[in-house]
Coordinates of C-alpha atoms in Angstrom, one line a residue:
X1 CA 122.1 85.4 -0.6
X2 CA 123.6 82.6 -2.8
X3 CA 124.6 84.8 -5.2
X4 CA 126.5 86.9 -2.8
X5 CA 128.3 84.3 -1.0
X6 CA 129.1 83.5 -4.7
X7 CA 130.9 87.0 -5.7
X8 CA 132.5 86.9 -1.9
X9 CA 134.2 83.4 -3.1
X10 CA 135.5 85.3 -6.6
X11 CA 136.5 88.3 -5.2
X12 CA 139.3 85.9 -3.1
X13 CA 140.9 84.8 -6.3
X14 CA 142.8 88.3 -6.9
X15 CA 143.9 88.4 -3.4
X16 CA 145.9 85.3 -4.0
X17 CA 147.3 86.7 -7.8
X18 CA 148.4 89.5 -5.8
X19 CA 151.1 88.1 -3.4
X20 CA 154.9 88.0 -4.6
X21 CA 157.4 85.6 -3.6
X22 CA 161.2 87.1 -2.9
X23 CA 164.7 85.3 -2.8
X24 CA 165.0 86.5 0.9
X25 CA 161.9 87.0 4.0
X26 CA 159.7 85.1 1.8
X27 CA 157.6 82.6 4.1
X28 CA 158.9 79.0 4.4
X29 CA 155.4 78.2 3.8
X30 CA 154.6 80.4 1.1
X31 CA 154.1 77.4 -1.8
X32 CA 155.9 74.6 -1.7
X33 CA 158.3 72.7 -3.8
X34 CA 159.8 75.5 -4.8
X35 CA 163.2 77.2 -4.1
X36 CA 164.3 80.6 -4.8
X37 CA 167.9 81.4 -5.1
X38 CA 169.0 83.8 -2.4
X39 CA 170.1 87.2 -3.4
X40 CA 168.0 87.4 -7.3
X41 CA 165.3 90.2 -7.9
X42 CA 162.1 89.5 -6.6
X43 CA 159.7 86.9 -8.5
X44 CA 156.3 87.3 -9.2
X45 CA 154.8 84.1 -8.5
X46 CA 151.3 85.3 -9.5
X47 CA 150.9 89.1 -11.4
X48 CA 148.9 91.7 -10.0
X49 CA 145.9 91.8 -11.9
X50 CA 142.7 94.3 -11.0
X51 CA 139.7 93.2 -9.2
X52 CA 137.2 92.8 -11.5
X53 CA 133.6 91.0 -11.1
X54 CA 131.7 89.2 -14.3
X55 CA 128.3 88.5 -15.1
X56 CA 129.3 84.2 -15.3
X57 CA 131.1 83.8 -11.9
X58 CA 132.1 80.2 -12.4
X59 CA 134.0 81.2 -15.6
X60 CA 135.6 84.0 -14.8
X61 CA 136.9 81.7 -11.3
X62 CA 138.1 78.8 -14.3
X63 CA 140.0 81.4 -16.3
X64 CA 141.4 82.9 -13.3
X65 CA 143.1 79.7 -12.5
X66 CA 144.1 78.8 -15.6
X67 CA 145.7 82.1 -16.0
X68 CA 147.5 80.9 -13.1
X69 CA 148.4 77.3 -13.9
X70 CA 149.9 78.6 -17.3
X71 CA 152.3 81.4 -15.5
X72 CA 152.8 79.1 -12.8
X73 CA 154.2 76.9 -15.5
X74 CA 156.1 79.4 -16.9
X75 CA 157.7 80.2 -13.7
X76 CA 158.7 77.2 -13.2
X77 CA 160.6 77.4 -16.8
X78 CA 162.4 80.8 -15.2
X79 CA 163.9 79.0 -12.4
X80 CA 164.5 76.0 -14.0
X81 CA 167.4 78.0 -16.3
X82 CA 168.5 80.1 -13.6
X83 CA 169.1 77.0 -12.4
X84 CA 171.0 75.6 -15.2
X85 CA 172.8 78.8 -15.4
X86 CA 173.7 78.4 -12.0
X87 CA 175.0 74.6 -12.6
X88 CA 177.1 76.2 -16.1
X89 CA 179.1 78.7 -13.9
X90 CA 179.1 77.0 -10.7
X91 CA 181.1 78.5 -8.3
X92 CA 181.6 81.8 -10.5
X93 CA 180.5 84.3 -8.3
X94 CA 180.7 88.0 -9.0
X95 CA 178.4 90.5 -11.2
X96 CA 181.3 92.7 -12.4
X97 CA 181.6 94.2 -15.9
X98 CA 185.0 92.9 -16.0
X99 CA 183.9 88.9 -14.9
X100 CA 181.0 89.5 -17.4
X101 CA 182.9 90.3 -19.8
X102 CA 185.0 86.8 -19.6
X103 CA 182.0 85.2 -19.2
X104 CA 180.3 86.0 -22.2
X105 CA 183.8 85.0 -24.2
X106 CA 183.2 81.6 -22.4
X107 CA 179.5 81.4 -24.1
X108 CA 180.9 82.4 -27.3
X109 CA 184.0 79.7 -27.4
X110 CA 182.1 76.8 -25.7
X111 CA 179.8 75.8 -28.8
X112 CA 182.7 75.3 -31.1
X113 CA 185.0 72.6 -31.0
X114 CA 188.8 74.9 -30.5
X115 CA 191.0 75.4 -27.7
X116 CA 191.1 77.8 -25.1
X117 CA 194.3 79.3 -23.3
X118 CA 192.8 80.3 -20.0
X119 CA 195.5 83.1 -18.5
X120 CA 195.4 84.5 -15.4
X121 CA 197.4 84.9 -12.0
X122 CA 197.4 82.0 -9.8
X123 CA 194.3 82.0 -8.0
X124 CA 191.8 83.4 -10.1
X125 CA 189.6 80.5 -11.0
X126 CA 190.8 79.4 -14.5
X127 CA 189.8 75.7 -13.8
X128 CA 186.2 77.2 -13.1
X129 CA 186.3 78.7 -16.7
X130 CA 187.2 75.9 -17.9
X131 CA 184.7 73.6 -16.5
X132 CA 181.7 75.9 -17.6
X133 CA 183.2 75.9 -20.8
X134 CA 183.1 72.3 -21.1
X135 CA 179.4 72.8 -19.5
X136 CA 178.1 75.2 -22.3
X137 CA 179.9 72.5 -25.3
X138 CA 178.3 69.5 -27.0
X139 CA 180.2 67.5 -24.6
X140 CA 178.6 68.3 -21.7
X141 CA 178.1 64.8 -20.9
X142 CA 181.1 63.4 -21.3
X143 CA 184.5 63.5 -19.1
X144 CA 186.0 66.5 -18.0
X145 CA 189.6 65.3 -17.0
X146 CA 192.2 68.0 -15.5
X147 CA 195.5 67.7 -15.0
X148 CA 198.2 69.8 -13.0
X149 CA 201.6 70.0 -15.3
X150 CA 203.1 71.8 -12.6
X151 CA 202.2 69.1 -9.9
X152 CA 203.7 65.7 -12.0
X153 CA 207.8 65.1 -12.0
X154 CA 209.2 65.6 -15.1
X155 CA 210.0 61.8 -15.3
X156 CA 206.1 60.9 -15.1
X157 CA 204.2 63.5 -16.7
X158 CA 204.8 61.4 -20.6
X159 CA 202.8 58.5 -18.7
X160 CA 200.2 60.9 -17.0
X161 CA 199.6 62.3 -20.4
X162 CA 199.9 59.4 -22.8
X163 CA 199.2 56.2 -20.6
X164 CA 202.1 53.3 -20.8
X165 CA 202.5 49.3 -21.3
X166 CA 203.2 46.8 -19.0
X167 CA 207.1 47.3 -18.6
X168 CA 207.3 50.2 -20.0
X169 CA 209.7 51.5 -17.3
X170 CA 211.3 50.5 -14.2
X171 CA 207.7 49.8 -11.6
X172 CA 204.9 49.6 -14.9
X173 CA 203.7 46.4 -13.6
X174 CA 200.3 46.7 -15.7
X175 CA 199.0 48.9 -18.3
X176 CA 197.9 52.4 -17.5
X177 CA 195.3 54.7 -19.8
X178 CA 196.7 58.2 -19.8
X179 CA 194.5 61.3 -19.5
X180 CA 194.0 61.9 -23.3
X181 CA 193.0 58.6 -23.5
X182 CA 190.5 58.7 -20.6
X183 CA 189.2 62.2 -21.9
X184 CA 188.5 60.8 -25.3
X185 CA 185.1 62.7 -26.9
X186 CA 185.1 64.9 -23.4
X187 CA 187.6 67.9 -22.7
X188 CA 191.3 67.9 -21.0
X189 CA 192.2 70.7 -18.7
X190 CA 195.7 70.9 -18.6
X191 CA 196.3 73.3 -15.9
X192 CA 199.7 75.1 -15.9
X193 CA 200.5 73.8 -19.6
X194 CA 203.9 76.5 -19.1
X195 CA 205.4 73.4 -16.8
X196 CA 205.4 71.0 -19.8
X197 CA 209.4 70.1 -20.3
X198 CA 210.6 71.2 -23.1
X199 CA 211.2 67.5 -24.5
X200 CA 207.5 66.4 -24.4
X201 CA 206.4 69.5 -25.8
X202 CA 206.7 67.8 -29.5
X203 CA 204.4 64.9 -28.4
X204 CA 201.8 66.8 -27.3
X205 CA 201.8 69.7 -30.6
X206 CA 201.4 66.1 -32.1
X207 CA 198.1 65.2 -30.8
X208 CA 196.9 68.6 -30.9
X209 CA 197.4 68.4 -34.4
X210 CA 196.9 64.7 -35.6
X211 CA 194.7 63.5 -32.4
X212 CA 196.8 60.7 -32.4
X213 CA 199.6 59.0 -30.1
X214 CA 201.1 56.6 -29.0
X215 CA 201.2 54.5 -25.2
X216 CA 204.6 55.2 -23.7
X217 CA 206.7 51.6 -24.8
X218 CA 203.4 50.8 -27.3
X219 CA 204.0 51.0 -31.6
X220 CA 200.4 50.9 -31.9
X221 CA 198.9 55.0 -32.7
X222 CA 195.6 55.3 -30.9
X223 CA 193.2 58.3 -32.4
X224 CA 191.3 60.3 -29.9
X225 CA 189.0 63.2 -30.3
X226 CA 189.6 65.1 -27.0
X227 CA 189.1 68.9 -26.7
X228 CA 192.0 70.8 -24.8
X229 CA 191.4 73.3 -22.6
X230 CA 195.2 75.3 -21.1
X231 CA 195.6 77.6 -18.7
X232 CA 198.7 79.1 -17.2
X233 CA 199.5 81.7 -15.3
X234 CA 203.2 82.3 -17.0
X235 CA 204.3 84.6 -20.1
X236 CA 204.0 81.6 -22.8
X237 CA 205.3 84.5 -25.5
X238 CA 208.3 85.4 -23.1
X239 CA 208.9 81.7 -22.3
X240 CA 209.3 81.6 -26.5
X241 CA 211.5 84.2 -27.0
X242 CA 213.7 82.7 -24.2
X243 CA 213.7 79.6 -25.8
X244 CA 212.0 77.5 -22.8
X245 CA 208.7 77.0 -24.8
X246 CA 208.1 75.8 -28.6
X247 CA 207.0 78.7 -30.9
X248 CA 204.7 75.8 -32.7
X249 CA 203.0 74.9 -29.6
X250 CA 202.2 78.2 -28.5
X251 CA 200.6 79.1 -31.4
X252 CA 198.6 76.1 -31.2
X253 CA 197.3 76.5 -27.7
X254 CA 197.0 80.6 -28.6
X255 CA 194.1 80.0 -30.7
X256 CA 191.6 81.5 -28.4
X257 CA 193.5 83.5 -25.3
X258 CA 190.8 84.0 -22.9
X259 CA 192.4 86.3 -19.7
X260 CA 190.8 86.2 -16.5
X261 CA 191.5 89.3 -14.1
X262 CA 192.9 88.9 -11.1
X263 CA 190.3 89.9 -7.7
X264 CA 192.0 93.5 -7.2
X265 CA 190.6 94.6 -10.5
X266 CA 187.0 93.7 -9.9
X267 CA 187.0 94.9 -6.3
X268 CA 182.8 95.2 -6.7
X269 CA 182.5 91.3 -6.8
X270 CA 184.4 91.2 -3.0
X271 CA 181.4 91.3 -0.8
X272 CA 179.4 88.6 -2.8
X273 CA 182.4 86.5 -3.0
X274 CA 182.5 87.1 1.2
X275 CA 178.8 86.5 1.4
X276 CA 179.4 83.3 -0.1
X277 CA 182.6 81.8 1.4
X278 CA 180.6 82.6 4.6
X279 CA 177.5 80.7 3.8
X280 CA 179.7 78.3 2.7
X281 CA 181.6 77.3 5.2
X282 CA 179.1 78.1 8.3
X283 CA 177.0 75.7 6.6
X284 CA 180.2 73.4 6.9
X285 CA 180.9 74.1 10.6
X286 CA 176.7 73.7 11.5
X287 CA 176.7 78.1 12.1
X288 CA 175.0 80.9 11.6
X289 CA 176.9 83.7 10.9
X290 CA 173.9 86.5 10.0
X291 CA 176.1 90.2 10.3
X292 CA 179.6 91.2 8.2
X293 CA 180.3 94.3 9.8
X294 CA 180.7 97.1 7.9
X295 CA 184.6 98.1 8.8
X296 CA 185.7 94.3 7.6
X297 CA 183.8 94.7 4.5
X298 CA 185.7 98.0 4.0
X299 CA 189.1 96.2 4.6
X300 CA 188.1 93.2 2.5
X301 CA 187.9 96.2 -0.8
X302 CA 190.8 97.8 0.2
X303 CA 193.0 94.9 0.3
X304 CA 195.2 94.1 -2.8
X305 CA 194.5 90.4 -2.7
X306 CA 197.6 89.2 -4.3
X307 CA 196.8 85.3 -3.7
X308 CA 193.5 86.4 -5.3
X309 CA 190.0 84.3 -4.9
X310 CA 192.0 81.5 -3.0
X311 CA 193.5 83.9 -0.5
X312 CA 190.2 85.2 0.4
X313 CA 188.7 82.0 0.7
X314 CA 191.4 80.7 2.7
X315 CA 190.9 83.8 5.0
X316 CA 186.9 83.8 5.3
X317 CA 187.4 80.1 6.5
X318 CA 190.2 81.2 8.9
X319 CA 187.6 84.2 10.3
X320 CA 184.2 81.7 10.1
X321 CA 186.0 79.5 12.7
X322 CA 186.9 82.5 14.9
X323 CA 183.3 83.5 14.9
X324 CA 180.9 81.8 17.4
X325 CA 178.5 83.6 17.3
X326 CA 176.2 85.4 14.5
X327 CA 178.7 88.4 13.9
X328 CA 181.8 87.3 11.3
X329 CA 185.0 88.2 13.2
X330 CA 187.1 88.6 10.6
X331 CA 191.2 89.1 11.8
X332 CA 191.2 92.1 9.7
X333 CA 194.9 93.5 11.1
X334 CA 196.4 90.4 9.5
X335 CA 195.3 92.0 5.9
X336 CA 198.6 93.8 5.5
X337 CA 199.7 94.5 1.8
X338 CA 203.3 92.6 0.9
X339 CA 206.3 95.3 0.8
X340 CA 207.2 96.2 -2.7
X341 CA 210.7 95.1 -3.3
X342 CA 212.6 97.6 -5.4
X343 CA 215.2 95.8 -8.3
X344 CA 219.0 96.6 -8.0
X345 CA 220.3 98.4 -10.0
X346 CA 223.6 96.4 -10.1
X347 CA 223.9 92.6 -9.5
X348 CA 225.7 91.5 -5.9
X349 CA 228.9 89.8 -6.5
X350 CA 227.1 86.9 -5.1
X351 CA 224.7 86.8 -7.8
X352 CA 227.5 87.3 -10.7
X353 CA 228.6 84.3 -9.3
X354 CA 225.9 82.1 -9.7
X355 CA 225.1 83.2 -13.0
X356 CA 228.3 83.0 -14.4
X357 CA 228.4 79.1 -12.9
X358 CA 225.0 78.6 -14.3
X359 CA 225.8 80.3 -18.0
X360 CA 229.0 77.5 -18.0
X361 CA 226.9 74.8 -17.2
X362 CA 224.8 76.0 -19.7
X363 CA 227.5 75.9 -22.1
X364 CA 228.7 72.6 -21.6
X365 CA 225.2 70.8 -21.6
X366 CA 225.1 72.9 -25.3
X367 CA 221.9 74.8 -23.7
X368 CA 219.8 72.0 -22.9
X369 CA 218.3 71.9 -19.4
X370 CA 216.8 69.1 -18.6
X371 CA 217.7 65.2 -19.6
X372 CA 220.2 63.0 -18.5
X373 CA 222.9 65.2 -19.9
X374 CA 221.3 68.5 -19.8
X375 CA 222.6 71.9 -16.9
X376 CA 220.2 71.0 -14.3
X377 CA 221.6 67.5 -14.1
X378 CA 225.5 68.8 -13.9
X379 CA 224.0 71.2 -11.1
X380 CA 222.8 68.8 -9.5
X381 CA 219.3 70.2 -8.9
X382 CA 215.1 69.8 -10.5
X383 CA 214.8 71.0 -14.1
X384 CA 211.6 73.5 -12.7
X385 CA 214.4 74.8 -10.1
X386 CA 216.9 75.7 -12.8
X387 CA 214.1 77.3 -14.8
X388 CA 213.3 79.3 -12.1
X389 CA 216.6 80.6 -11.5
X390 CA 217.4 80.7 -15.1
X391 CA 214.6 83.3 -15.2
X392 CA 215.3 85.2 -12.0
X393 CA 219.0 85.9 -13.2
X394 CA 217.8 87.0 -16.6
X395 CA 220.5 84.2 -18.7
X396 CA 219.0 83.7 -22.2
X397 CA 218.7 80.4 -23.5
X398 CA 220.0 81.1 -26.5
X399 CA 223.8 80.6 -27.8
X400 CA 225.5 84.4 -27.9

């Protein structure tokens, strides 16, 4: 009878190596202190092994568990790197040949020590790529520092860049530490590196090249040992040719061009990146939003996108605060595509105008645009502005 009770108690261990934990339905009380991440294949906590009975109960019951501990442990190893996977390419959502495909450049370029020109369309996520490639490099634990070119005034971007003394300028009162100094042995993004006026340009080739600088109104060269990371969403090679970029630069940051494609061209990563802006930000507004009906889902794919992963987050947040209930109400009509404008084939007389004003002032600032002296001054308007137009009326900046 003893022995019987005995083989009833063994026979229970194989009922327990037999259940399976999943990412989703899994019972909150299945084991504990363990969390799956939603939406991965199913784990097997515990393999499905055969019933089987031995002669020596109690050693068969030890090897059982110990079988268990070890795979238990080894588990635990699993998650653990999904986990740090996860924490690499943090908020990189998307399981797209195309996204792949960047993302095994980004493993392939972190280990070394070069730069990386991130390209893409605004909105993409090229300061994500560059954050998991500072992740997956040897400096992992040291600063990441970003900067947006685009977002300093011409006047102050020197200073953001290089730091300056105590009265340096007019309103230095004290010392400031620029970003390559604060980056030192960590990685500097410098997002939208195309912004970068064409007179600081030769500062910054410099400490690409020598890793040295100086403190805007300092004599003293510090060295630093910062990696650089640039993105941009402009034509760097037709910003060359037109004479608004250094050739010597852009070779230097064009050591490793790593594109990232826009949303419309991996339209298969859309409903993951919706799951997840939804989860996101009902978590934000304390909801539960459970059902994406099918027809929005539809309109999400079909939808060009041209503000890319920002637009749709922007809109998902927009159609989680319509949404009270557990159904996402997404304001679908509003996803119109933008009307494709057709060029002229001949200029207005309007625009002959301005060009021709803007080719003289051109002229008489001998084709520089920006400084004290240069066309966008004796036009009266922001250096970025003339670019811009310069661009849109198709004036080279070169002396014909």
């Amino acid at each position: 009878m003893f022995r019987a009770a005995l083989c009833r108690k063994t026979k229970q261990v194989p009922e327990l190596q037999r259940g399976k934990i999943f990412g989703q339905g899994a019972h909150p009380m299945s084991i504990a202190g363990f969390a799956i991440t939603p939406g991965l294949p199913p784990v097997n906590l515990l393999p499905q092994r055969p019933l089987r009975l031995a002669r020596d109960h109690s050693e068969t019951m030890v090897g059982d568990v110990d079988r268990a501990t070890a795979e238990l442990a080894a588990d635990r190893l699993s998650w653990n790197e999904e986990d740090r996977t996860e924490h690499v390419f943090e908020g990189i959502v998307g399981r797209s040949g195309t996204l792949q495909h960047v993302l095994r450049q980004v493993e392939v370029v972190a280990p070394t020590d070069s730069g990386v020109l991130v390209l893409g369309e605004t909105g993409t996520g090229k300061e994500l790529i560059a954050r998991a490639i500072h992740n997956l490099s040897a400096r992992r634990d040291r600063p990441f520092i970003k900067l947006n070119c685009a977002a300093i005034p011409s006047g102050l971007l020197e200073s953001e860049l290089f730091g300056h003394e105590r009265g340096a300028f007019t309103g230095a009162i004290m010392r400031k530490a620029g970003r390559f100094e604060v980056a030192d042995k960590g990685t500097l993004f410098l997002d939208e590196v195309g912004d970068i006026p064409l007179e600081l340009q030769p500062k910054l080739l410099r400490v690409l090249q020598e890793h040295e600088f100086e403190r805007l109104g300092s004599t003293r060269t510090q060295q630093v040992d910062v990696r650089v990371v640039a993105a941009t969403h402009r034509d760097l090679k037709q910003m060359v040719a037109e004479g608004t970029f250094r050739d010597d630069l852009y070779y230097r940051l064009h050591v490793f061009p790593l594109p990232v494609p826009p949303l419309r061209e991996r339209r298969e990563d859309i409903p993951l990146l919706v799951r997840h802006f939804v989860d996101e930000y009902a978590r934000r507004m304390n909801r539960r939003i459970e059902t994406i009906p099918p027809q929005a889902v539809e309109a999400f794919r079909s939808y060009s996108w041209p503000g890319n992963v920002r637009e749709l987050q922007n809109f998902i947040e927009r159609a989680v605060i319509l949404s009270p209930g557990s159904v996402l109400r997404a304001p679908i009509a509003d996803l119109k595509s933008p009307a494709v404008h057709t060029p002229k084939s001949e200029l207005s007389t309007l625009e002959e105008m301005e060009r021709e004003h803007v080719q003289r002032a051109l002229r008489a600032s001998n084709w520089m645009i920006g400084g004290p002296n240069g066309a966008a001054a004796r036009l009266g308007m922001k250096r970025t502005t003339l670019a811009y137009r310069i661009r849109k009326l198709n004036i080279p900046l070169r002396p014909q």
